Amino acid sequence: MENNLSYRTKHNAKVIAAQWGKSPNDRADWYKIEDKADGAEILIYDVIGFPFVEAKQFIKDLNAIKAKTITVRINSPGGDVFDGVAAYNALKNHPAKITTRIEGLAASIASVIALAGDEVHAYANTMYMIHDPWVMAVGKQEDLRSIADVLEKIGNQLADIYTGKTGLEADTIKEMMHTETWMTAQEGKDLGFVDKVLDGEGKTAKYNLKNIYSNVPENLSFEAQLKTFTAREIERVLIEAGAPRGYAKMVAARGCTGVIDDHRDDDEDAIINTLLQTIKGEKR
C-alpha cells in the first residue's frame, strides 16, 4: 500500500485539489464526528482524503468512539481511493452497529464507504454512482503501463466490494463501473446496493460534477443545483456584502439566473464572490 502512495507530492496535491475547485491549503475536514448520548454520528460531506485530511486521522478519531451505534451521513462526490478504502475497512471492523445514510450523493469512493454499514439507507431523492478508478498521470510509457496495472487491481478490489454487497455477477458490476452508472435510491435498492429507501428528502449535492465525471445526470448539473438558491439565501449574501436591505430584497426576488448563465463553469463560491464584488463596486 505504501508504495502506491508515491503520488502524494506537493505538486500533485495542488493539481488534485484544483480538479475539485479547491486549494490543498484548505485542509478541508471531509468528516466530522459527534458523540451523542444515543450513539455517535459521522458526517461525510466533502471530498474524501488526500490532498486534505488523510484516512490515518479519520481512523484514529473513529477508533476513539465507544458508542454502540454509529450513523454515517454521506453527501460526497468521492475522492482518494486509498483513503476511502481505508475508511471503509475501519468502519467495517468497528465493533459498533453502523448505519450509513446517503443524504445527497454517494459517488465514486463514497459509494464504497456507504457499503460499510450494517444497513445502508438512502433518502428517496439521493443518487449513488460507481465507476472505474482513474488517475491523472504523466510519465514514460513504462510508468503509464505500471499505473494501468495498479488501476486494474484497484478496480477488481472495488468490484469485489460491490458484488459482496449486492450478489450481482462480477461481470455485471464491472460493466456498470466501466459505463459510470448513476442510480437513484430506488434503483440502488433494486440492485442491492441500498437496504432501505427513506421517506423525505436529503440534501442537495452542490458539486461541480461535470468537471470530474462523464455521465452526470442533468438534475445534478451545477447550473441546476445553483438554481435551488432561495430568495432568502441570495438576500442574506447581499446584505452581508453591505447592500441596503430593500435593494437586497429586490435582487433576491428576481433570482440569480443571469449570474448563473454568465458563469456556467464557475463554482458556487465564484458565483457568490461575483455578487459580492458587484455590490461593493469592485466589478462592473
C-alpha atoms as a PDB file:
ATOM      1  CA  MET A   1       0.000   0.000   0.000  1.00  0.00           C
ATOM      2  CA  GLU A   2       2.750   2.466   0.936  1.00  0.00           C
ATOM      3  CA  ASN A   3       4.445   2.015  -2.456  1.00  0.00           C
ATOM      4  CA  ASN A   4       1.234   3.113  -4.134  1.00  0.00           C
ATOM      5  CA  LEU A   5       1.199   6.431  -2.236  1.00  0.00           C
ATOM      6  CA  SER A   6       4.207   7.941  -4.007  1.00  0.00           C
ATOM      7  CA  TYR A   7       1.809  10.245  -5.891  1.00  0.00           C
ATOM      8  CA  ARG A   8       1.216  12.259  -2.717  1.00  0.00           C
ATOM      9  CA  THR A   9       3.524  15.123  -3.581  1.00  0.00           C
ATOM     10  CA  LYS A  10       3.016  18.866  -3.130  1.00  0.00           C
ATOM     11  CA  HIS A  11       2.617  19.317  -6.884  1.00  0.00           C
ATOM     12  CA  ASN A  12       0.007  16.585  -7.189  1.00  0.00           C
ATOM     13  CA  ALA A  13      -1.815  17.950  -4.145  1.00  0.00           C
ATOM     14  CA  LYS A  14      -2.284  21.251  -5.979  1.00  0.00           C
ATOM     15  CA  VAL A  15      -3.439  19.533  -9.184  1.00  0.00           C
ATOM     16  CA  ILE A  16      -5.909  17.235  -7.448  1.00  0.00           C
ATOM     17  CA  ALA A  17      -7.302  19.993  -5.232  1.00  0.00           C
ATOM     18  CA  ALA A  18      -7.778  22.247  -8.265  1.00  0.00           C
ATOM     19  CA  GLN A  19      -9.712  19.478 -10.006  1.00  0.00           C
ATOM     20  CA  TRP A  20     -12.224  19.709  -7.148  1.00  0.00           C
ATOM     21  CA  GLY A  21     -12.210  23.524  -7.253  1.00  0.00           C
ATOM     22  CA  LYS A  22     -10.186  23.753  -4.041  1.00  0.00           C
ATOM     23  CA  SER A  23      -6.691  24.504  -2.754  1.00  0.00           C
ATOM     24  CA  PRO A  24      -4.628  21.998  -0.727  1.00  0.00           C
ATOM     25  CA  ASN A  25      -4.162  24.816   1.783  1.00  0.00           C
ATOM     26  CA  ASP A  26      -7.866  24.494   2.590  1.00  0.00           C
ATOM     27  CA  ARG A  27      -7.043  21.376   4.619  1.00  0.00           C
ATOM     28  CA  ALA A  28     -10.730  20.709   4.473  1.00  0.00           C
ATOM     29  CA  ASP A  29     -12.206  18.355   7.057  1.00  0.00           C
ATOM     30  CA  TRP A  30     -14.234  15.952   4.926  1.00  0.00           C
ATOM     31  CA  TYR A  31     -15.672  14.364   8.060  1.00  0.00           C
ATOM     32  CA  LYS A  32     -16.996  15.466  11.423  1.00  0.00           C
ATOM     33  CA  ILE A  33     -17.650  13.199  14.378  1.00  0.00           C
ATOM     34  CA  GLU A  34     -20.105  13.865  17.165  1.00  0.00           C
ATOM     35  CA  ASP A  35     -20.624  11.541  20.103  1.00  0.00           C
ATOM     36  CA  LYS A  36     -24.190  11.661  21.345  1.00  0.00           C
ATOM     37  CA  ALA A  37     -25.907  10.021  24.277  1.00  0.00           C
ATOM     38  CA  ASP A  38     -27.895   7.761  21.963  1.00  0.00           C
ATOM     39  CA  GLY A  39     -24.980   6.990  19.628  1.00  0.00           C
ATOM     40  CA  ALA A  40     -22.253   8.587  17.548  1.00  0.00           C
ATOM     41  CA  GLU A  41     -22.739  10.413  14.260  1.00  0.00           C
ATOM     42  CA  ILE A  42     -20.191  10.854  11.471  1.00  0.00           C
ATOM     43  CA  LEU A  43     -20.813  13.452   8.798  1.00  0.00           C
ATOM     44  CA  ILE A  44     -19.001  12.885   5.466  1.00  0.00           C
ATOM     45  CA  TYR A  45     -19.913  15.921   3.391  1.00  0.00           C
ATOM     46  CA  ASP A  46     -16.902  16.722   1.203  1.00  0.00           C
ATOM     47  CA  VAL A  47     -14.080  15.379  -0.962  1.00  0.00           C
ATOM     48  CA  ILE A  48     -12.558  12.372   0.803  1.00  0.00           C
ATOM     49  CA  GLY A  49      -8.915  12.047   1.807  1.00  0.00           C
ATOM     50  CA  PHE A  50      -5.767  13.323   0.101  1.00  0.00           C
ATOM     51  CA  PRO A  51      -4.851  16.118  -0.526  1.00  0.00           C
ATOM     52  CA  PHE A  52      -6.850  17.110   2.547  1.00  0.00           C
ATOM     53  CA  VAL A  53      -7.178  15.227   5.849  1.00  0.00           C
ATOM     54  CA  GLU A  54      -5.963  11.684   5.209  1.00  0.00           C
ATOM     55  CA  ALA A  55      -7.558   8.452   6.407  1.00  0.00           C
ATOM     56  CA  LYS A  56      -4.988   7.928   9.170  1.00  0.00           C
ATOM     57  CA  GLN A  57      -6.580  10.744  11.178  1.00  0.00           C
ATOM     58  CA  PHE A  58     -10.106   9.549  10.369  1.00  0.00           C
ATOM     59  CA  ILE A  59      -9.296   6.060  11.637  1.00  0.00           C
ATOM     60  CA  LYS A  60      -7.756   7.447  14.823  1.00  0.00           C
ATOM     61  CA  ASP A  61     -10.886   9.518  15.513  1.00  0.00           C
ATOM     62  CA  LEU A  62     -13.186   6.625  14.600  1.00  0.00           C
ATOM     63  CA  ASN A  63     -11.422   4.193  16.932  1.00  0.00           C
ATOM     64  CA  ALA A  64     -11.903   6.634  19.803  1.00  0.00           C
ATOM     65  CA  ILE A  65     -15.689   6.229  19.524  1.00  0.00           C
ATOM     66  CA  LYS A  66     -17.065   3.990  22.268  1.00  0.00           C
ATOM     67  CA  ALA A  67     -20.747   4.276  21.332  1.00  0.00           C
ATOM     68  CA  LYS A  68     -22.574   1.080  20.456  1.00  0.00           C
ATOM     69  CA  THR A  69     -24.214   2.605  17.386  1.00  0.00           C
ATOM     70  CA  ILE A  70     -22.812   4.901  14.694  1.00  0.00           C
ATOM     71  CA  THR A  71     -24.715   6.689  11.941  1.00  0.00           C
ATOM     72  CA  VAL A  72     -22.581   7.743   8.981  1.00  0.00           C
ATOM     73  CA  ARG A  73     -24.275  10.514   6.984  1.00  0.00           C
ATOM     74  CA  ILE A  74     -22.938  10.817   3.438  1.00  0.00           C
ATOM     75  CA  ASN A  75     -23.082  13.556   0.816  1.00  0.00           C
ATOM     76  CA  SER A  76     -19.785  13.263  -1.069  1.00  0.00           C
ATOM     77  CA  PRO A  77     -18.605  13.274  -4.704  1.00  0.00           C
ATOM     78  CA  GLY A  78     -15.775  10.856  -3.902  1.00  0.00           C
ATOM     79  CA  GLY A  79     -12.068  11.438  -3.504  1.00  0.00           C
ATOM     80  CA  ASP A  80      -8.912   9.434  -2.883  1.00  0.00           C
ATOM     81  CA  VAL A  81      -9.407   5.707  -3.414  1.00  0.00           C
ATOM     82  CA  PHE A  82      -6.791   4.538  -0.881  1.00  0.00           C
ATOM     83  CA  ASP A  83      -8.104   6.804   1.878  1.00  0.00           C
ATOM     84  CA  GLY A  84     -11.654   5.759   1.019  1.00  0.00           C
ATOM     85  CA  VAL A  85     -10.886   2.039   1.159  1.00  0.00           C
ATOM     86  CA  ALA A  86      -9.038   2.536   4.458  1.00  0.00           C
ATOM     87  CA  ALA A  87     -12.077   4.345   5.875  1.00  0.00           C
ATOM     88  CA  TYR A  88     -14.359   1.571   4.589  1.00  0.00           C
ATOM     89  CA  ASN A  89     -12.255  -1.139   6.249  1.00  0.00           C
ATOM     90  CA  ALA A  90     -12.069   0.802   9.516  1.00  0.00           C
ATOM     91  CA  LEU A  91     -15.837   1.169   9.623  1.00  0.00           C
ATOM     92  CA  LYS A  92     -16.394  -2.493   8.764  1.00  0.00           C
ATOM     93  CA  ASN A  93     -14.100  -3.545  11.600  1.00  0.00           C
ATOM     94  CA  HIS A  94     -15.506  -1.192  14.236  1.00  0.00           C
ATOM     95  CA  PRO A  95     -17.453  -3.060  16.958  1.00  0.00           C
ATOM     96  CA  ALA A  96     -20.396  -0.635  16.870  1.00  0.00           C
ATOM     97  CA  LYS A  97     -23.513  -1.279  14.817  1.00  0.00           C
ATOM     98  CA  ILE A  98     -23.142   1.055  11.856  1.00  0.00           C
ATOM     99  CA  THR A  99     -25.873   2.534   9.692  1.00  0.00           C
ATOM    100  CA  THR A 100     -24.804   4.514   6.656  1.00  0.00           C
ATOM    101  CA  ARG A 101     -27.274   7.069   5.328  1.00  0.00           C
ATOM    102  CA  ILE A 102     -26.941   8.667   1.902  1.00  0.00           C
ATOM    103  CA  GLU A 103     -28.262  12.214   2.270  1.00  0.00           C
ATOM    104  CA  GLY A 104     -27.350  13.692  -1.099  1.00  0.00           C
ATOM    105  CA  LEU A 105     -24.729  11.900  -3.148  1.00  0.00           C
ATOM    106  CA  ALA A 106     -22.549   8.826  -2.686  1.00  0.00           C
ATOM    107  CA  ALA A 107     -20.321   8.838  -5.754  1.00  0.00           C
ATOM    108  CA  SER A 108     -17.061   7.094  -6.580  1.00  0.00           C
ATOM    109  CA  ILE A 109     -15.207   6.075  -3.407  1.00  0.00           C
ATOM    110  CA  ALA A 110     -18.054   7.496  -1.293  1.00  0.00           C
ATOM    111  CA  SER A 111     -20.208   4.734  -2.782  1.00  0.00           C
ATOM    112  CA  VAL A 112     -17.790   2.217  -1.242  1.00  0.00           C
ATOM    113  CA  ILE A 113     -17.828   3.876   2.182  1.00  0.00           C
ATOM    114  CA  ALA A 114     -21.631   3.787   2.042  1.00  0.00           C
ATOM    115  CA  LEU A 115     -21.466  -0.013   1.887  1.00  0.00           C
ATOM    116  CA  ALA A 116     -19.566  -0.208   5.183  1.00  0.00           C
ATOM    117  CA  GLY A 117     -22.840  -0.013   7.076  1.00  0.00           C
ATOM    118  CA  ASP A 118     -24.588  -2.998   8.571  1.00  0.00           C
ATOM    119  CA  GLU A 119     -27.560  -1.270   6.966  1.00  0.00           C
ATOM    120  CA  VAL A 120     -27.416   1.158   4.037  1.00  0.00           C
ATOM    121  CA  HIS A 121     -30.178   3.779   3.962  1.00  0.00           C
ATOM    122  CA  ALA A 122     -30.802   6.468   1.346  1.00  0.00           C
ATOM    123  CA  TYR A 123     -33.310   9.293   1.039  1.00  0.00           C
ATOM    124  CA  ALA A 124     -35.549   8.903  -1.990  1.00  0.00           C
ATOM    125  CA  ASN A 125     -34.120  11.908  -3.851  1.00  0.00           C
ATOM    126  CA  THR A 126     -30.447  10.916  -3.495  1.00  0.00           C
ATOM    127  CA  MET A 127     -28.007   9.444  -6.020  1.00  0.00           C
ATOM    128  CA  TYR A 128     -25.461   6.623  -5.956  1.00  0.00           C
ATOM    129  CA  MET A 129     -22.680   6.219  -8.540  1.00  0.00           C
ATOM    130  CA  ILE A 130     -19.979   3.647  -9.289  1.00  0.00           C
ATOM    131  CA  HIS A 131     -17.236   3.852 -11.913  1.00  0.00           C
ATOM    132  CA  ASP A 132     -13.808   2.537 -12.887  1.00  0.00           C
ATOM    133  CA  PRO A 133     -10.957   4.059 -10.892  1.00  0.00           C
ATOM    134  CA  TRP A 134      -8.974   6.667 -12.808  1.00  0.00           C
ATOM    135  CA  VAL A 135      -5.929   8.826 -12.280  1.00  0.00           C
ATOM    136  CA  MET A 136      -4.248  11.921 -13.700  1.00  0.00           C
ATOM    137  CA  ALA A 137      -0.813  10.732 -14.833  1.00  0.00           C
ATOM    138  CA  VAL A 138       2.339  11.990 -16.557  1.00  0.00           C
ATOM    139  CA  GLY A 139       5.355   9.836 -17.308  1.00  0.00           C
ATOM    140  CA  LYS A 140       7.164   7.471 -19.632  1.00  0.00           C
ATOM    141  CA  GLN A 141       5.436   4.520 -21.246  1.00  0.00           C
ATOM    142  CA  GLU A 142       6.773   2.163 -18.579  1.00  0.00           C
ATOM    143  CA  ASP A 143       5.336   4.415 -15.865  1.00  0.00           C
ATOM    144  CA  LEU A 144       1.927   4.578 -17.512  1.00  0.00           C
ATOM    145  CA  ARG A 145       1.785   0.800 -18.019  1.00  0.00           C
ATOM    146  CA  SER A 146       2.544   0.336 -14.341  1.00  0.00           C
ATOM    147  CA  ILE A 147      -0.205   2.798 -13.398  1.00  0.00           C
ATOM    148  CA  ALA A 148      -2.675   0.954 -15.620  1.00  0.00           C
ATOM    149  CA  ASP A 149      -1.840  -2.324 -13.889  1.00  0.00           C
ATOM    150  CA  VAL A 150      -2.443  -0.740 -10.487  1.00  0.00           C
ATOM    151  CA  LEU A 151      -5.771   0.725 -11.637  1.00  0.00           C
ATOM    152  CA  GLU A 152      -6.888  -2.702 -12.830  1.00  0.00           C
ATOM    153  CA  LYS A 153      -6.107  -4.222  -9.447  1.00  0.00           C
ATOM    154  CA  ILE A 154      -7.930  -1.422  -7.629  1.00  0.00           C
ATOM    155  CA  GLY A 155     -10.929  -1.830  -9.927  1.00  0.00           C
ATOM    156  CA  ASN A 156     -11.097  -5.549  -9.182  1.00  0.00           C
ATOM    157  CA  GLN A 157     -10.958  -4.886  -5.447  1.00  0.00           C
ATOM    158  CA  LEU A 158     -13.783  -2.346  -5.636  1.00  0.00           C
ATOM    159  CA  ALA A 159     -15.828  -4.734  -7.779  1.00  0.00           C
ATOM    160  CA  ASP A 160     -15.413  -7.385  -5.078  1.00  0.00           C
ATOM    161  CA  ILE A 161     -16.894  -4.989  -2.502  1.00  0.00           C
ATOM    162  CA  TYR A 162     -19.865  -4.212  -4.750  1.00  0.00           C
ATOM    163  CA  THR A 163     -20.523  -7.871  -5.609  1.00  0.00           C
ATOM    164  CA  GLY A 164     -20.193  -8.847  -1.959  1.00  0.00           C
ATOM    165  CA  LYS A 165     -22.951  -6.401  -1.046  1.00  0.00           C
ATOM    166  CA  THR A 166     -25.326  -6.891  -3.974  1.00  0.00           C
ATOM    167  CA  GLY A 167     -24.833 -10.517  -5.001  1.00  0.00           C
ATOM    168  CA  LEU A 168     -24.653  -9.381  -8.632  1.00  0.00           C
ATOM    169  CA  GLU A 169     -22.277 -11.149 -11.012  1.00  0.00           C
ATOM    170  CA  ALA A 170     -18.773  -9.705 -11.193  1.00  0.00           C
ATOM    171  CA  ASP A 171     -19.107  -9.113 -14.950  1.00  0.00           C
ATOM    172  CA  THR A 172     -22.305  -7.142 -14.366  1.00  0.00           C
ATOM    173  CA  ILE A 173     -20.661  -4.955 -11.729  1.00  0.00           C
ATOM    174  CA  LYS A 174     -17.578  -4.355 -13.878  1.00  0.00           C
ATOM    175  CA  GLU A 175     -19.729  -3.278 -16.799  1.00  0.00           C
ATOM    176  CA  MET A 176     -21.645  -0.887 -14.535  1.00  0.00           C
ATOM    177  CA  MET A 177     -18.336   0.541 -13.332  1.00  0.00           C
ATOM    178  CA  HIS A 178     -16.995   0.825 -16.876  1.00  0.00           C
ATOM    179  CA  THR A 179     -20.022   2.815 -18.054  1.00  0.00           C
ATOM    180  CA  GLU A 180     -20.122   5.063 -14.922  1.00  0.00           C
ATOM    181  CA  THR A 181     -23.534   4.077 -13.593  1.00  0.00           C
ATOM    182  CA  TRP A 182     -25.680   6.613 -11.725  1.00  0.00           C
ATOM    183  CA  MET A 183     -28.583   5.251  -9.678  1.00  0.00           C
ATOM    184  CA  THR A 184     -31.485   6.742  -7.794  1.00  0.00           C
ATOM    185  CA  ALA A 185     -32.029   5.475  -4.274  1.00  0.00           C
ATOM    186  CA  GLN A 186     -34.757   3.120  -5.504  1.00  0.00           C
ATOM    187  CA  GLU A 187     -32.587   1.822  -8.342  1.00  0.00           C
ATOM    188  CA  GLY A 188     -29.796   1.271  -5.836  1.00  0.00           C
ATOM    189  CA  LYS A 189     -32.182  -0.705  -3.644  1.00  0.00           C
ATOM    190  CA  ASP A 190     -33.472  -2.761  -6.565  1.00  0.00           C
ATOM    191  CA  LEU A 191     -29.884  -3.739  -7.415  1.00  0.00           C
ATOM    192  CA  GLY A 192     -28.895  -4.488  -3.822  1.00  0.00           C
ATOM    193  CA  PHE A 193     -26.628  -1.528  -3.021  1.00  0.00           C
ATOM    194  CA  VAL A 194     -29.180   0.090  -0.694  1.00  0.00           C
ATOM    195  CA  ASP A 195     -31.167  -1.714   2.002  1.00  0.00           C
ATOM    196  CA  LYS A 196     -33.831   0.888   2.718  1.00  0.00           C
ATOM    197  CA  VAL A 197     -35.174   3.956   0.916  1.00  0.00           C
ATOM    198  CA  LEU A 198     -36.183   6.646   3.399  1.00  0.00           C
ATOM    199  CA  ASP A 199     -39.175   8.959   3.145  1.00  0.00           C
ATOM    200  CA  GLY A 200     -38.475  12.651   2.891  1.00  0.00           C
ATOM    201  CA  GLU A 201     -35.673  14.461   1.125  1.00  0.00           C
ATOM    202  CA  GLY A 202     -31.939  14.607   1.679  1.00  0.00           C
ATOM    203  CA  LYS A 203     -29.520  17.422   0.930  1.00  0.00           C
ATOM    204  CA  THR A 204     -28.690  18.925  -2.461  1.00  0.00           C
ATOM    205  CA  ALA A 205     -25.267  17.712  -3.575  1.00  0.00           C
ATOM    206  CA  LYS A 206     -23.921  21.075  -4.949  1.00  0.00           C
ATOM    207  CA  TYR A 207     -20.691  19.841  -6.508  1.00  0.00           C
ATOM    208  CA  ASN A 208     -19.345  20.743  -9.955  1.00  0.00           C
ATOM    209  CA  LEU A 209     -19.519  17.107 -11.022  1.00  0.00           C
ATOM    210  CA  LYS A 210     -19.208  17.643 -14.774  1.00  0.00           C
ATOM    211  CA  ASN A 211     -15.581  18.687 -14.249  1.00  0.00           C
ATOM    212  CA  ILE A 212     -14.917  15.228 -12.820  1.00  0.00           C
ATOM    213  CA  TYR A 213     -17.321  12.667 -14.269  1.00  0.00           C
ATOM    214  CA  SER A 214     -18.669  11.824 -17.732  1.00  0.00           C
ATOM    215  CA  ASN A 215     -22.326  10.891 -17.376  1.00  0.00           C
ATOM    216  CA  VAL A 216     -23.652  13.262 -14.725  1.00  0.00           C
ATOM    217  CA  PRO A 217     -27.487  13.309 -14.743  1.00  0.00           C
ATOM    218  CA  GLU A 218     -28.926  16.647 -15.834  1.00  0.00           C
ATOM    219  CA  ASN A 219     -30.634  17.222 -12.497  1.00  0.00           C
ATOM    220  CA  LEU A 220     -27.186  17.119 -10.864  1.00  0.00           C
ATOM    221  CA  SER A 221     -25.620  19.630 -13.251  1.00  0.00           C
ATOM    222  CA  PHE A 222     -24.079  22.539 -11.379  1.00  0.00           C
ATOM    223  CA  GLU A 223     -26.390  25.038 -13.063  1.00  0.00           C
ATOM    224  CA  ALA A 224     -29.455  23.097 -11.964  1.00  0.00           C
ATOM    225  CA  GLN A 225     -28.140  22.923  -8.401  1.00  0.00           C
ATOM    226  CA  LEU A 226     -27.378  26.628  -8.230  1.00  0.00           C
ATOM    227  CA  LYS A 227     -30.946  27.421  -9.249  1.00  0.00           C
ATOM    228  CA  THR A 228     -32.033  25.927  -5.913  1.00  0.00           C
ATOM    229  CA  PHE A 229     -30.754  29.044  -4.116  1.00  0.00           C
ATOM    230  CA  THR A 230     -33.702  30.562  -2.297  1.00  0.00           C
ATOM    231  CA  ALA A 231     -34.523  34.249  -2.308  1.00  0.00           C
ATOM    232  CA  ARG A 232     -33.681  34.360   1.395  1.00  0.00           C
ATOM    233  CA  GLU A 233     -30.189  32.926   0.733  1.00  0.00           C
ATOM    234  CA  ILE A 234     -29.491  35.475  -2.017  1.00  0.00           C
ATOM    235  CA  GLU A 235     -30.794  38.296   0.163  1.00  0.00           C
ATOM    236  CA  ARG A 236     -28.563  37.236   3.054  1.00  0.00           C
ATOM    237  CA  VAL A 237     -25.417  37.249   0.883  1.00  0.00           C
ATOM    238  CA  LEU A 238     -26.193  40.708  -0.477  1.00  0.00           C
ATOM    239  CA  ILE A 239     -26.879  42.173   2.966  1.00  0.00           C
ATOM    240  CA  GLU A 240     -23.634  40.676   4.302  1.00  0.00           C
ATOM    241  CA  ALA A 241     -21.859  42.433   1.409  1.00  0.00           C
ATOM    242  CA  GLY A 242     -23.253  45.766   2.587  1.00  0.00           C
ATOM    243  CA  ALA A 243     -26.221  46.205   0.273  1.00  0.00           C
ATOM    244  CA  PRO A 244     -29.265  48.091   1.610  1.00  0.00           C
ATOM    245  CA  ARG A 245     -31.955  45.677   2.760  1.00  0.00           C
ATOM    246  CA  GLY A 246     -34.513  46.984   0.251  1.00  0.00           C
ATOM    247  CA  TYR A 247     -32.095  46.552  -2.637  1.00  0.00           C
ATOM    248  CA  ALA A 248     -31.202  43.034  -1.438  1.00  0.00           C
ATOM    249  CA  LYS A 249     -34.875  42.079  -1.326  1.00  0.00           C
ATOM    250  CA  MET A 250     -35.422  43.402  -4.851  1.00  0.00           C
ATOM    251  CA  VAL A 251     -32.458  41.486  -6.335  1.00  0.00           C
ATOM    252  CA  ALA A 252     -33.331  38.326  -4.399  1.00  0.00           C
ATOM    253  CA  ALA A 253     -36.885  38.446  -5.719  1.00  0.00           C
ATOM    254  CA  ARG A 254     -35.508  38.407  -9.276  1.00  0.00           C
ATOM    255  CA  GLY A 255     -33.166  35.484  -8.509  1.00  0.00           C
ATOM    256  CA  CYS A 256     -29.622  34.913  -9.771  1.00  0.00           C
ATOM    257  CA  THR A 257     -30.339  33.178 -13.101  1.00  0.00           C
ATOM    258  CA  GLY A 258     -28.465  35.869 -15.012  1.00  0.00           C
ATOM    259  CA  VAL A 259     -25.360  35.381 -12.924  1.00  0.00           C
ATOM    260  CA  ILE A 260     -25.559  31.614 -13.414  1.00  0.00           C
ATOM    261  CA  ASP A 261     -25.842  31.972 -17.181  1.00  0.00           C
ATOM    262  CA  ASP A 262     -22.737  34.172 -17.285  1.00  0.00           C
ATOM    263  CA  HIS A 263     -20.682  31.775 -15.162  1.00  0.00           C
ATOM    264  CA  ARG A 264     -21.644  28.290 -16.263  1.00  0.00           C
ATOM    265  CA  ASP A 265     -18.185  26.862 -15.470  1.00  0.00           C
ATOM    266  CA  ASP A 266     -17.700  28.571 -12.099  1.00  0.00           C
ATOM    267  CA  ASP A 267     -18.318  27.011  -8.739  1.00  0.00           C
ATOM    268  CA  GLU A 268     -20.724  28.213  -6.079  1.00  0.00           C
ATOM    269  CA  ASP A 269     -18.118  30.341  -4.300  1.00  0.00           C
ATOM    270  CA  ALA A 270     -17.254  32.152  -7.535  1.00  0.00           C
ATOM    271  CA  ILE A 271     -20.925  32.946  -8.101  1.00  0.00           C
ATOM    272  CA  ILE A 272     -21.250  34.405  -4.607  1.00  0.00           C
ATOM    273  CA  ASN A 273     -17.963  36.307  -4.934  1.00  0.00           C
ATOM    274  CA  THR A 274     -19.214  37.869  -8.180  1.00  0.00           C
ATOM    275  CA  LEU A 275     -22.331  39.058  -6.368  1.00  0.00           C
ATOM    276  CA  LEU A 276     -20.220  40.463  -3.550  1.00  0.00           C
ATOM    277  CA  GLN A 277     -17.855  42.265  -5.933  1.00  0.00           C
ATOM    278  CA  THR A 278     -20.741  43.735  -7.879  1.00  0.00           C
ATOM    279  CA  ILE A 279     -22.430  45.105  -4.758  1.00  0.00           C
ATOM    280  CA  LYS A 280     -19.144  46.544  -3.457  1.00  0.00           C
ATOM    281  CA  GLY A 281     -18.477  48.254  -6.775  1.00  0.00           C
ATOM    282  CA  GLU A 282     -15.380  46.201  -7.487  1.00  0.00           C
ATOM    283  CA  LYS A 283     -16.784  44.643 -10.681  1.00  0.00           C
ATOM    284  CA  ARG A 284     -18.634  46.478 -13.447  1.00  0.00           C
END
